[in-house]
mmCIF file of C-alpha atoms in Angstrom:
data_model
loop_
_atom_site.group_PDB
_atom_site.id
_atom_site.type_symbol
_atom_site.label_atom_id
_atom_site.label_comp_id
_atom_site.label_asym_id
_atom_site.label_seq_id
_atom_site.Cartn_x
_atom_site.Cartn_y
_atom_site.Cartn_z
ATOM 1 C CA UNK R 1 11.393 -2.931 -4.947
ATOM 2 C CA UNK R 2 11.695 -6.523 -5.699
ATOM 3 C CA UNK R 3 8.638 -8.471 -4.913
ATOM 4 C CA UNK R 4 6.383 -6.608 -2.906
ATOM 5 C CA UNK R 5 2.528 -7.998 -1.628
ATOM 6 C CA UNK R 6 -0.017 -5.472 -1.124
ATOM 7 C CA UNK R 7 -2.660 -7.761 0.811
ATOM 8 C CA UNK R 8 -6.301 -6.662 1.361
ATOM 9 C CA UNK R 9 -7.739 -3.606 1.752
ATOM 10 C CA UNK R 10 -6.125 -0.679 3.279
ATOM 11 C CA UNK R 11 -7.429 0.746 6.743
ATOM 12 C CA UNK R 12 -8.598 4.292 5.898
ATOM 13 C CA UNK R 13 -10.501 6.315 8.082
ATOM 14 C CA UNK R 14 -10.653 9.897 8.962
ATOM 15 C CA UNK R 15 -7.210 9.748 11.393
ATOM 16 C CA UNK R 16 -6.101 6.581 9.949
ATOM 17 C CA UNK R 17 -4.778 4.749 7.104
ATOM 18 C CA UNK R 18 -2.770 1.661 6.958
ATOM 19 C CA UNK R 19 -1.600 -0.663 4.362
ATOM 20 C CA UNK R 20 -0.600 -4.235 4.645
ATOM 21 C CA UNK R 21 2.696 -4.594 2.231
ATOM 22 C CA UNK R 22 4.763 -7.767 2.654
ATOM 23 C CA UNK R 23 2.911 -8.508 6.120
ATOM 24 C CA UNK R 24 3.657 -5.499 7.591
ATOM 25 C CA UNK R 25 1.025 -2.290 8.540
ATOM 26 C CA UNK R 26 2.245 0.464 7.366
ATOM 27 C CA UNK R 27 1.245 4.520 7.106
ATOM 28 C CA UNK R 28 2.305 7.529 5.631
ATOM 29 C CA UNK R 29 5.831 8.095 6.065
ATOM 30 C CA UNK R 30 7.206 4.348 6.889
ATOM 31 C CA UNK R 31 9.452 2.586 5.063
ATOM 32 C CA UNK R 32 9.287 -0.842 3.202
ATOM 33 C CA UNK R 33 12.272 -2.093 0.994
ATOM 34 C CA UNK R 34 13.735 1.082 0.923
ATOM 35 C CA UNK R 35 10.727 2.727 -0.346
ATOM 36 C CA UNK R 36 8.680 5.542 1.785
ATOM 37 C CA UNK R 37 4.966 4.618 1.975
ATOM 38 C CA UNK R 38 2.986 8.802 1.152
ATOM 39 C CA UNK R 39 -0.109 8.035 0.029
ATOM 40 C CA UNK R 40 -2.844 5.482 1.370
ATOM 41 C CA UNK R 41 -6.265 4.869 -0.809
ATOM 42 C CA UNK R 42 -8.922 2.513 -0.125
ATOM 43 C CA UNK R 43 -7.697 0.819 -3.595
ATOM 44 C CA UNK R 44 -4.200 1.421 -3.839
ATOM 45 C CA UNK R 45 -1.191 2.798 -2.236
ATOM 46 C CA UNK R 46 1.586 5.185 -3.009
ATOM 47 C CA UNK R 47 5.369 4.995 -2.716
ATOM 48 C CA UNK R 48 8.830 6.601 -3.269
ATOM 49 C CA UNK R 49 11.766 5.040 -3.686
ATOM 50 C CA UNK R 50 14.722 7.162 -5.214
ATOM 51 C CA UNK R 51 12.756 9.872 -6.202
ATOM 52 C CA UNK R 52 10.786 7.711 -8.095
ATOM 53 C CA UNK R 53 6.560 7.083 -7.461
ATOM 54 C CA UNK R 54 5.158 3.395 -7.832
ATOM 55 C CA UNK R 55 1.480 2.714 -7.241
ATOM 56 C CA UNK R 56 0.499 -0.385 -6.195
ATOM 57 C CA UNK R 57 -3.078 -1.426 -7.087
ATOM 58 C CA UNK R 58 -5.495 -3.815 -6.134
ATOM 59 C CA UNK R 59 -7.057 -5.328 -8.904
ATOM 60 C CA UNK R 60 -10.711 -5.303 -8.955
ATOM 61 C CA UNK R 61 -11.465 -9.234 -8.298
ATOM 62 C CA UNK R 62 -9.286 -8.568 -5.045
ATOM 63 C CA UNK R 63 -10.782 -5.509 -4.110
ATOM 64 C CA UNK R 64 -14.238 -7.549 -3.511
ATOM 65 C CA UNK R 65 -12.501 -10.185 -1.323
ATOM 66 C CA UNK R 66 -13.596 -10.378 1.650
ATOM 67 C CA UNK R 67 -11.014 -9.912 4.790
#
């Protein structure tokens, strides 16, 4: 991935969880920058790209922003 924004706080409830990377909502199994989104957490989200994981986080003074 080149430069990738993971902005606010992922949606997560029981039937749903979406991230917002790069402006667009995404959930398990779509696809950003050639990377495959398989893991949403309220603080961070999962991807693979080449058989490789990345995590991105949201560090903890952005985790208590408000939306």
């Amino acid at each position: 991935l080149h430069i990738v924004f993971f902005k606010g706080l992922p949606v997560v409830s029981a039937n749903r969880r979406i991230a917002v990377i790069n402006g667009q909502r995404l959930a398990v199994g779509d696809r950003v920058q050639g990377a495959t989104v398989v893991e949403v957490q309220p603080f961070q989200v999962r991807l693979q790209r080449a058989g490789r994981d990345i995590t991105l986080r949201l560090t903890p003074p952005l985790a208590k922003e408000k939306l």
